[in-house]
Amino acid sequence: MTVRIAVIGGDGIGPEVTEQASRALSAAAGQGLVDLELTEYPHGAEHYLSTGETLSDEAFERLRDDHDAILFGAVGDPRVPGGEHARDLLLGLRFRLDLFINRRPLTLRAPDLSPLKSAGTAPVDFVIYRENTEGLYTGEGTLEGEGTPEERATSVGLATRRGVERIVRAAFDRGVELGVRVTLADKANAVPHMFGLWRRIFAEIADEHPSVESEMRYVDALAMEMVRIPERFGVIVTSNLLGDILSDLGAELVGGPGLAPSANVNPGRHGLYEPVHGSAPDIVGTGRANPFAAVLSAALLLRDQGAVDAASRLEDAVESALAEGVRTPDIGGSATTGEVGAWLAARIAGGK
Ligand code: NAD
Ligand code: IPM
Ligand code: MN
């Protein structure tokens, strides 16, 4: 079966890192590990500025119907200071494809990448299950009296039983599969309506899974524990905004933005795979962008498509590159984005 992948590089370093991920994918296909069809899409700031279009219905339908998964770079460009194209594209795809699970695995793949005192003794290996279609990301809200002293803005934080149940269930399923603790990160002490619902549903689903250890933690205390005792976490399930913040904190525990991949999925229906990091306008065009997060995102895509051997080959190549010092400057190396990508492709093809 051919896996039909749409590649949207997007803005800034997005196209630089997805280019390397595409090379890695093609190298795995060249080894007969998977059958792939890659199609590039031009969406991003440049496309928006020249056509006025963020994502047309026609393009959306092609992405939805003609592809099994999307490999995404990043969006965000200083020429679009309001970021409206980025919201339309990325949040648009997450919402319109109903990709309710944002899975963000955080694995320390080389001990020297850890910023922690416990580096080398405490493994960091947990996954954040971020709710991806509700919370404070719905765009609903009000703005009154703009520019006046009485100006007042609200942003709706949405939690529905259906929305919370399906992400918490997915997190428990993962906890069962891995045999690890499931932790809810919330802020029910200060935001009782929304997170009260989360707590009730989490408790109900925990009761259905007596074999899984589970706990509810306030996100502020949990953030401290993520740094102090990261080894205690297995699956962390949380809301959209809290998951966004925790996943950047988590990325720092495993080597920074260049090491954190993610999968936005609706299992069995569609998936969008992207690094956790953004478009990094400060380093665009310098060859300093670390492509590992994009390559690891491509590995998540392959794994979800059932191409497990191909996925492992990509992950092993990243680990070998780390071990052999084939690294970009953010993690102590001197290789360029393209040099790392070329090395990975050669490794995957069995030439190194
Ligand atoms: P960012 O993640 O783009 O950059 C933060 C810092 O990390 C920068 O110093 C950057 O140089 C560094 N960095 C990020 N990725 C790196 C990589 N692969 N290799 C080496 N260094 C890397 O976050 P930001 O600066 O807050 O945002 C820039 C733009 O990206 C904004 O427009 C933002 O909205 C957007 N953004 C997009 C996504 C996405 O598309 N998923 C995610 C986050 C931010
Ligand atoms: C991420 C990003 C996005 C988010 C932005 C670009 C809207 O930060 O994927 O983590 O907040 O979800
Ligand atoms: Mn983010």
CSV table of C-alpha atoms and ligand atoms in Angstrom, one decimal:
chain,number,residue,atom,x,y,z
A,1,MET,CA,0.0,0.0,0.0
A,2,THR,CA,1.3,3.4,-0.9
A,3,VAL,CA,1.4,6.1,1.8
A,4,ARG,CA,0.3,9.3,0.2
A,5,ILE,CA,2.0,12.2,2.1
A,6,ALA,CA,1.3,15.9,1.6
A,7,VAL,CA,4.3,18.0,2.5
A,8,ILE,CA,3.7,21.6,3.6
A,9,GLY,CA,7.0,23.3,4.5
A,10,GLY,CA,5.3,26.5,5.5
A,11,ASP,CA,7.4,29.5,6.7
A,12,GLY,CA,10.9,30.3,8.0
A,13,ILE,CA,12.9,27.1,8.8
A,14,GLY,CA,9.8,25.0,8.1
A,15,PRO,CA,10.8,24.2,4.5
A,16,GLU,CA,14.5,23.7,5.5
A,17,VAL,CA,13.6,21.0,8.0
A,18,THR,CA,10.9,19.3,6.0
A,19,GLU,CA,13.3,19.0,3.1
A,20,GLN,CA,15.6,16.9,5.3
A,21,ALA,CA,12.6,14.9,6.6
A,22,SER,CA,11.5,14.2,3.0
A,23,ARG,CA,15.0,13.0,2.2
A,24,ALA,CA,14.9,10.6,5.1
A,25,LEU,CA,11.5,9.3,4.0
A,26,SER,CA,12.7,8.9,0.4
A,27,ALA,CA,15.8,7.0,1.7
A,28,ALA,CA,13.6,4.6,3.6
A,29,ALA,CA,11.4,4.1,0.6
A,30,GLY,CA,14.6,3.5,-1.5
A,31,GLN,CA,15.4,0.6,0.8
A,32,GLY,CA,12.0,-0.9,0.1
A,33,LEU,CA,10.9,-0.3,3.7
A,34,VAL,CA,7.8,1.6,2.7
A,35,ASP,CA,6.1,2.7,-0.5
A,36,LEU,CA,5.6,6.5,-0.5
A,37,GLU,CA,4.2,9.3,-2.7
A,38,LEU,CA,5.3,12.8,-1.6
A,39,THR,CA,3.4,15.9,-2.9
A,40,GLU,CA,4.5,19.4,-2.0
A,41,TYR,CA,2.0,22.1,-1.2
A,42,PRO,CA,3.0,25.8,-1.3
A,43,HIS,CA,0.9,27.0,1.6
A,44,GLY,CA,2.4,29.6,4.0
A,45,ALA,CA,3.0,33.3,4.3
A,46,GLU,CA,4.5,33.7,0.8
A,47,HIS,CA,1.4,32.0,-0.8
A,48,TYR,CA,-0.9,34.1,1.4
A,49,LEU,CA,0.8,37.4,0.6
A,50,SER,CA,0.8,36.7,-3.2
A,51,THR,CA,-2.7,35.1,-3.5
A,52,GLY,CA,-4.6,36.4,-0.5
A,53,GLU,CA,-5.4,32.7,0.2
A,54,THR,CA,-4.5,30.9,3.4
A,55,LEU,CA,-6.1,27.5,2.7
A,56,SER,CA,-8.9,27.3,0.1
A,57,ASP,CA,-11.7,24.8,0.4
A,58,GLU,CA,-10.4,23.0,-2.7
A,59,ALA,CA,-6.9,22.7,-1.2
A,60,PHE,CA,-8.3,21.5,2.1
A,61,GLU,CA,-10.4,18.9,0.3
A,62,ARG,CA,-7.3,17.6,-1.6
A,63,LEU,CA,-5.3,17.4,1.7
A,64,ARG,CA,-8.2,15.6,3.3
A,65,ASP,CA,-9.2,13.2,0.5
A,66,ASP,CA,-6.0,12.6,-1.6
A,67,HIS,CA,-3.5,12.1,1.2
A,68,ASP,CA,-3.1,9.7,4.1
A,69,ALA,CA,-1.1,12.2,6.2
A,70,ILE,CA,0.5,15.6,6.1
A,71,LEU,CA,4.1,16.4,7.0
A,72,PHE,CA,4.2,20.0,8.2
A,73,GLY,CA,7.1,22.3,8.8
A,74,ALA,CA,6.1,25.5,10.7
A,75,VAL,CA,4.2,28.7,10.1
A,76,GLY,CA,4.8,32.2,11.3
A,77,ASP,CA,6.4,35.1,9.3
A,78,PRO,CA,7.3,38.6,10.3
A,79,ARG,CA,5.5,39.9,7.2
A,80,VAL,CA,2.2,38.7,8.6
A,81,PRO,CA,2.4,40.2,12.2
A,82,GLY,CA,-1.2,39.2,13.1
A,83,GLY,CA,-0.4,35.5,12.3
A,84,GLU,CA,-3.8,35.1,10.7
A,85,HIS,CA,-2.5,32.8,7.9
A,86,ALA,CA,-0.8,30.6,10.5
A,87,ARG,CA,-3.9,30.2,12.6
A,88,ASP,CA,-6.0,29.5,9.4
A,89,LEU,CA,-3.6,26.9,8.2
A,90,LEU,CA,-2.3,25.0,11.2
A,91,LEU,CA,-5.2,25.5,13.6
A,92,GLY,CA,-7.6,25.3,10.6
A,93,LEU,CA,-6.2,21.8,9.7
A,94,ARG,CA,-6.2,20.6,13.3
A,95,PHE,CA,-9.9,21.7,13.7
A,96,ARG,CA,-11.3,20.9,10.2
A,97,LEU,CA,-9.7,17.5,10.2
A,98,ASP,CA,-10.8,17.0,13.8
A,99,LEU,CA,-7.2,15.9,14.8
A,100,PHE,CA,-8.2,15.8,18.5
A,101,ILE,CA,-5.0,14.1,19.8
A,102,ASN,CA,-1.8,16.2,19.7
A,103,ARG,CA,0.8,13.5,20.8
A,104,ARG,CA,4.1,15.0,21.8
A,105,PRO,CA,6.7,12.4,22.9
A,106,LEU,CA,9.7,13.6,24.8
A,107,THR,CA,12.5,11.1,24.9
A,108,LEU,CA,16.1,11.9,25.9
A,109,ARG,CA,18.1,10.3,23.1
A,110,ALA,CA,21.6,11.3,24.3
A,111,PRO,CA,22.4,12.0,28.0
A,112,ASP,CA,24.5,15.1,27.2
A,113,LEU,CA,21.5,16.8,25.8
A,114,SER,CA,19.9,17.0,29.2
A,115,PRO,CA,20.0,20.3,31.1
A,116,LEU,CA,19.2,18.6,34.4
A,117,LYS,CA,21.4,17.8,37.3
A,118,SER,CA,20.1,14.2,37.1
A,119,ALA,CA,21.4,13.9,33.5
A,120,GLY,CA,22.6,10.4,32.8
A,121,THR,CA,20.8,8.9,35.9
A,122,ALA,CA,17.2,9.8,35.3
A,123,PRO,CA,15.8,8.9,31.9
A,124,VAL,CA,13.3,11.4,30.4
A,125,ASP,CA,10.7,9.4,28.4
A,126,PHE,CA,7.1,10.5,28.6
A,127,VAL,CA,4.4,11.7,26.2
A,128,ILE,CA,2.1,14.6,26.4
A,129,TYR,CA,-1.5,14.0,25.1
A,130,ARG,CA,-2.6,17.5,24.3
A,131,GLU,CA,-6.3,18.1,23.6
A,132,ASN,CA,-6.2,19.7,20.1
A,133,THR,CA,-9.7,21.0,19.2
A,134,GLU,CA,-11.1,22.9,22.2
A,135,GLY,CA,-9.8,24.9,25.2
A,136,LEU,CA,-8.8,28.5,24.6
A,137,TYR,CA,-8.0,27.8,21.0
A,138,THR,CA,-11.6,28.0,19.6
A,139,GLY,CA,-11.1,31.7,18.6
A,140,GLU,CA,-14.4,32.5,20.4
A,141,GLY,CA,-14.6,35.6,22.5
A,142,THR,CA,-15.5,39.3,22.6
A,143,LEU,CA,-13.9,42.6,22.4
A,144,GLU,CA,-15.7,45.7,23.7
A,145,GLY,CA,-14.7,49.4,23.8
A,146,GLU,CA,-11.5,48.9,21.8
A,147,GLY,CA,-9.0,51.7,22.6
A,148,THR,CA,-11.1,53.1,25.5
A,149,PRO,CA,-10.2,52.9,29.2
A,150,GLU,CA,-13.2,50.5,29.5
A,151,GLU,CA,-11.8,48.1,27.0
A,152,ARG,CA,-12.7,44.5,27.8
A,153,ALA,CA,-11.8,41.2,26.1
A,154,THR,CA,-12.9,37.7,26.8
A,155,SER,CA,-11.6,34.4,25.3
A,156,VAL,CA,-13.8,31.3,25.7
A,157,GLY,CA,-12.2,28.2,27.1
A,158,LEU,CA,-14.3,25.4,25.8
A,159,ALA,CA,-14.4,21.9,27.3
A,160,THR,CA,-17.1,19.4,26.2
A,161,ARG,CA,-17.8,16.0,27.6
A,162,ARG,CA,-17.2,14.5,24.2
A,163,GLY,CA,-14.0,16.4,23.6
A,164,VAL,CA,-12.5,15.7,27.0
A,165,GLU,CA,-13.6,12.1,27.1
A,166,ARG,CA,-12.0,11.2,23.8
A,167,ILE,CA,-8.5,12.6,24.6
A,168,VAL,CA,-8.5,11.2,28.2
A,169,ARG,CA,-9.5,7.8,26.8
A,170,ALA,CA,-6.7,8.0,24.2
A,171,ALA,CA,-4.3,8.8,27.0
A,172,PHE,CA,-5.4,5.8,29.1
A,173,ASP,CA,-5.2,3.5,26.1
A,174,ARG,CA,-1.6,4.6,25.7
A,175,GLY,CA,-0.9,4.2,29.5
A,176,VAL,CA,-2.2,0.6,29.2
A,177,GLU,CA,-0.1,-0.1,26.1
A,178,LEU,CA,3.1,1.3,27.7
A,179,GLY,CA,2.3,0.1,31.3
A,180,VAL,CA,2.9,3.6,32.7
A,181,ARG,CA,1.3,6.2,34.9
A,182,VAL,CA,-1.3,8.6,33.5
A,183,THR,CA,-1.2,12.1,34.9
A,184,LEU,CA,-3.8,14.8,34.4
A,185,ALA,CA,-2.4,18.4,34.3
A,186,ASP,CA,-5.0,21.0,35.0
A,187,LYS,CA,-5.8,24.1,36.9
A,188,ALA,CA,-9.1,23.2,38.6
A,189,ASN,CA,-8.3,25.2,41.7
A,190,ALA,CA,-8.5,28.5,39.7
A,191,VAL,CA,-10.6,27.6,36.7
A,192,PRO,CA,-13.3,25.4,38.2
A,193,HIS,CA,-15.8,25.1,35.4
A,194,MET,CA,-13.6,23.9,32.6
A,195,PHE,CA,-11.1,21.9,34.7
A,196,GLY,CA,-13.8,20.6,37.0
A,197,LEU,CA,-15.3,18.8,34.0
A,198,TRP,CA,-11.8,17.5,33.1
A,199,ARG,CA,-11.3,16.2,36.7
A,200,ARG,CA,-14.7,14.4,36.8
A,201,ILE,CA,-14.2,12.8,33.4
A,202,PHE,CA,-10.6,11.8,34.3
A,203,ALA,CA,-11.8,10.2,37.5
A,204,GLU,CA,-14.6,8.2,35.6
A,205,ILE,CA,-12.1,6.9,33.0
A,206,ALA,CA,-9.5,6.1,35.7
A,207,ASP,CA,-12.2,4.0,37.4
A,208,GLU,CA,-12.5,2.0,34.2
A,209,HIS,CA,-8.8,1.3,34.2
A,210,PRO,CA,-7.9,-0.1,37.7
A,211,SER,CA,-4.7,-1.6,36.4
A,212,VAL,CA,-3.3,1.8,35.4
A,213,GLU,CA,-1.8,4.1,38.0
A,214,SER,CA,-3.3,7.6,37.6
A,215,GLU,CA,-3.2,11.0,39.3
A,216,MET,CA,-4.4,14.6,38.9
A,217,ARG,CA,-1.9,17.4,39.3
A,218,TYR,CA,-2.1,21.1,39.2
A,219,VAL,CA,-0.1,22.2,36.2
A,220,ASP,CA,2.1,24.7,38.1
A,221,ALA,CA,3.4,22.1,40.5
A,222,LEU,CA,3.6,19.6,37.7
A,223,ALA,CA,5.9,22.0,35.7
A,224,MET,CA,8.3,21.9,38.7
A,225,GLU,CA,8.2,18.2,38.8
A,226,MET,CA,8.8,17.9,35.1
A,227,VAL,CA,12.2,19.5,35.8
A,228,ARG,CA,13.0,17.9,39.2
A,229,ILE,CA,11.7,14.3,38.7
A,230,PRO,CA,10.9,13.9,35.0
A,231,GLU,CA,11.3,10.1,35.3
A,232,ARG,CA,8.0,9.8,37.2
A,233,PHE,CA,5.9,10.7,34.2
A,234,GLY,CA,4.6,8.3,31.6
A,235,VAL,CA,1.6,9.9,29.9
A,236,ILE,CA,0.5,13.5,30.7
A,237,VAL,CA,-2.9,14.4,29.4
A,238,THR,CA,-4.0,18.1,29.4
A,239,SER,CA,-5.8,20.9,27.7
A,240,ASN,CA,-4.8,22.7,24.5
A,241,LEU,CA,-3.0,25.7,26.0
A,242,LEU,CA,-1.5,23.9,28.9
A,243,GLY,CA,-0.2,21.2,26.6
A,244,ASP,CA,1.3,23.8,24.3
A,245,ILE,CA,3.3,25.3,27.1
A,246,LEU,CA,4.3,22.0,28.8
A,247,SER,CA,5.5,20.6,25.5
A,248,ASP,CA,8.0,23.4,25.0
A,249,LEU,CA,9.2,23.0,28.6
A,250,GLY,CA,9.5,19.2,27.9
A,251,ALA,CA,11.4,19.9,24.7
A,252,GLU,CA,14.1,21.7,26.7
A,253,LEU,CA,14.5,18.5,28.8
A,254,VAL,CA,15.5,16.5,25.8
A,255,GLY,CA,17.8,18.8,23.9
A,256,GLY,CA,15.6,21.8,22.9
A,257,PRO,CA,13.3,22.6,20.1
A,258,GLY,CA,15.3,20.6,17.5
A,259,LEU,CA,14.5,17.3,19.3
A,260,ALA,CA,10.8,17.4,19.9
A,261,PRO,CA,8.4,15.9,17.3
A,262,SER,CA,4.6,15.8,17.3
A,263,ALA,CA,1.6,14.0,15.8
A,264,ASN,CA,-1.8,15.6,15.4
A,265,VAL,CA,-4.1,12.7,14.8
A,266,ASN,CA,-7.6,11.4,14.5
A,267,PRO,CA,-6.8,7.7,14.6
A,268,GLY,CA,-7.8,5.8,11.5
A,269,ARG,CA,-8.8,9.1,9.7
A,270,HIS,CA,-6.0,11.5,9.3
A,271,GLY,CA,-2.8,12.9,10.7
A,272,LEU,CA,-0.6,16.0,10.6
A,273,TYR,CA,3.0,15.5,11.7
A,274,GLU,CA,5.3,18.4,12.6
A,275,PRO,CA,8.1,19.5,14.9
A,276,VAL,CA,6.9,21.2,18.1
A,277,HIS,CA,9.0,24.2,17.3
A,278,GLY,CA,8.0,27.2,15.2
A,279,SER,CA,9.4,28.9,12.1
A,280,ALA,CA,12.5,30.4,13.9
A,281,PRO,CA,12.8,33.6,11.9
A,282,ASP,CA,16.0,34.4,13.8
A,283,ILE,CA,17.9,31.6,12.1
A,284,VAL,CA,16.2,31.2,8.8
A,285,GLY,CA,18.6,30.8,5.8
A,286,THR,CA,21.6,30.3,8.0
A,287,GLY,CA,21.8,26.5,7.8
A,288,ARG,CA,21.6,26.3,11.6
A,289,ALA,CA,18.1,24.8,11.8
A,290,ASN,CA,18.2,21.4,13.5
A,291,PRO,CA,16.2,18.9,11.3
A,292,PHE,CA,15.9,16.1,13.9
A,293,ALA,CA,12.5,17.1,15.2
A,294,ALA,CA,11.1,17.1,11.6
A,295,VAL,CA,12.7,13.7,10.9
A,296,LEU,CA,11.4,12.3,14.1
A,297,SER,CA,7.9,13.6,13.2
A,298,ALA,CA,8.2,11.8,9.9
A,299,ALA,CA,9.0,8.7,11.9
A,300,LEU,CA,5.8,9.1,13.9
A,301,LEU,CA,3.9,9.4,10.6
A,302,LEU,CA,5.4,6.2,9.4
A,303,ARG,CA,4.7,4.4,12.6
A,304,ASP,CA,1.0,5.5,12.5
A,305,GLN,CA,0.8,4.2,8.9
A,306,GLY,CA,2.1,0.8,10.0
A,307,ALA,CA,5.5,1.2,8.5
A,308,VAL,CA,7.2,0.3,11.7
A,309,ASP,CA,10.6,-0.8,10.3
A,310,ALA,CA,10.9,2.4,8.3
A,311,ALA,CA,10.0,4.5,11.4
A,312,SER,CA,12.7,2.7,13.5
A,313,ARG,CA,15.2,3.2,10.7
A,314,LEU,CA,14.7,7.0,10.9
A,315,GLU,CA,14.8,7.0,14.7
A,316,ASP,CA,18.0,4.9,14.7
A,317,ALA,CA,19.6,7.2,12.2
A,318,VAL,CA,18.9,10.2,14.4
A,319,GLU,CA,20.3,8.4,17.4
A,320,SER,CA,23.5,7.4,15.5
A,321,ALA,CA,23.9,11.0,14.3
A,322,LEU,CA,23.6,12.2,17.9
A,323,ALA,CA,26.1,9.6,19.1
A,324,GLU,CA,28.6,10.4,16.3
A,325,GLY,CA,28.4,14.2,16.8
A,326,VAL,CA,26.6,14.9,13.5
A,327,ARG,CA,24.8,17.9,15.0
A,328,THR,CA,23.7,21.4,14.3
A,329,PRO,CA,25.1,24.3,16.5
A,330,ASP,CA,22.0,24.4,18.9
A,331,ILE,CA,23.1,21.0,20.3
A,332,GLY,CA,26.9,21.5,20.2
A,333,GLY,CA,27.8,20.6,16.7
A,334,SER,CA,29.0,22.4,13.6
A,335,ALA,CA,27.1,20.6,10.8
A,336,THR,CA,24.5,22.5,8.7
A,337,THR,CA,20.9,21.5,8.3
A,338,GLY,CA,21.7,20.0,4.9
A,339,GLU,CA,24.8,18.1,6.1
A,340,VAL,CA,22.8,16.5,8.9
A,341,GLY,CA,20.0,15.6,6.4
A,342,ALA,CA,22.5,14.1,3.9
A,343,TRP,CA,24.2,12.1,6.7
A,344,LEU,CA,20.8,10.7,7.9
A,345,ALA,CA,19.7,9.8,4.3
A,346,ALA,CA,23.0,8.0,3.7
A,347,ARG,CA,22.7,6.2,7.1
A,348,ILE,CA,19.1,5.1,6.3
A,349,ALA,CA,20.2,3.9,2.9
A,350,GLY,CA,22.8,1.7,4.7
A,351,GLY,CA,25.8,3.7,3.4
A,352,LYS,CA,27.2,4.7,6.8
B,1,NAD,P1,10.3,29.1,17.6
B,1,NAD,O1,10.1,27.7,18.1
B,1,NAD,O2,10.2,29.4,16.2
B,1,NAD,O3,11.8,29.6,18.1
B,1,NAD,C1,12.2,29.7,19.4
B,1,NAD,C2,13.7,29.6,19.5
B,1,NAD,O4,14.1,28.3,19.2
B,1,NAD,C3,14.4,30.5,18.5
B,1,NAD,O5,15.6,31.0,19.1
B,1,NAD,C4,14.8,29.5,17.4
B,1,NAD,O6,15.9,29.9,16.7
B,1,NAD,C5,15.0,28.2,18.2
B,1,NAD,N1,14.7,27.1,17.3
B,1,NAD,C6,13.4,26.6,17.0
B,1,NAD,N2,13.5,25.6,16.2
B,1,NAD,C7,14.8,25.3,16.0
B,1,NAD,C8,15.5,24.3,15.3
B,1,NAD,N3,14.9,23.3,14.6
B,1,NAD,N4,16.8,24.3,15.3
B,1,NAD,C9,17.5,25.2,16.0
B,1,NAD,N5,16.9,26.2,16.7
B,1,NAD,C10,15.5,26.2,16.7
B,1,NAD,O7,9.3,30.0,18.5
B,1,NAD,P2,9.0,31.6,18.3
B,1,NAD,O8,10.2,32.4,18.1
B,1,NAD,O9,8.1,31.9,19.5
B,1,NAD,O10,8.0,31.7,17.1
B,1,NAD,C11,8.4,32.0,15.8
B,1,NAD,C12,7.2,31.9,14.9
B,1,NAD,O11,6.8,30.6,14.7
B,1,NAD,C13,6.0,32.7,15.4
B,1,NAD,O12,5.3,33.2,14.3
B,1,NAD,C14,5.1,31.6,16.0
B,1,NAD,O13,3.7,31.9,16.0
B,1,NAD,C15,5.4,30.4,15.1
B,1,NAD,N6,5.2,29.1,15.6
B,1,NAD,C16,4.7,28.1,14.8
B,1,NAD,C17,4.6,26.8,15.2
B,1,NAD,C18,4.1,25.8,14.3
B,1,NAD,O14,4.0,26.0,13.1
B,1,NAD,N7,3.8,24.6,14.8
B,1,NAD,C19,5.0,26.5,16.5
B,1,NAD,C20,5.5,27.5,17.4
B,1,NAD,C21,5.6,28.8,16.9
B,2,IPM,C1,2.5,24.6,18.4
B,2,IPM,C2,2.4,26.1,18.1
B,2,IPM,C3,1.0,26.5,17.7
B,2,IPM,C4,0.1,26.2,18.9
B,2,IPM,C5,0.8,28.0,17.3
B,2,IPM,C6,1.7,28.3,16.1
B,2,IPM,C7,-0.6,28.4,17.0
B,2,IPM,O1,2.9,26.9,19.2
B,2,IPM,O2,2.1,23.8,17.6
B,2,IPM,O3,2.9,24.3,19.5
B,2,IPM,O4,0.0,27.1,19.8
B,2,IPM,O5,-0.5,25.2,19.0
B,3,MN,MN,3.8,25.6,20.8
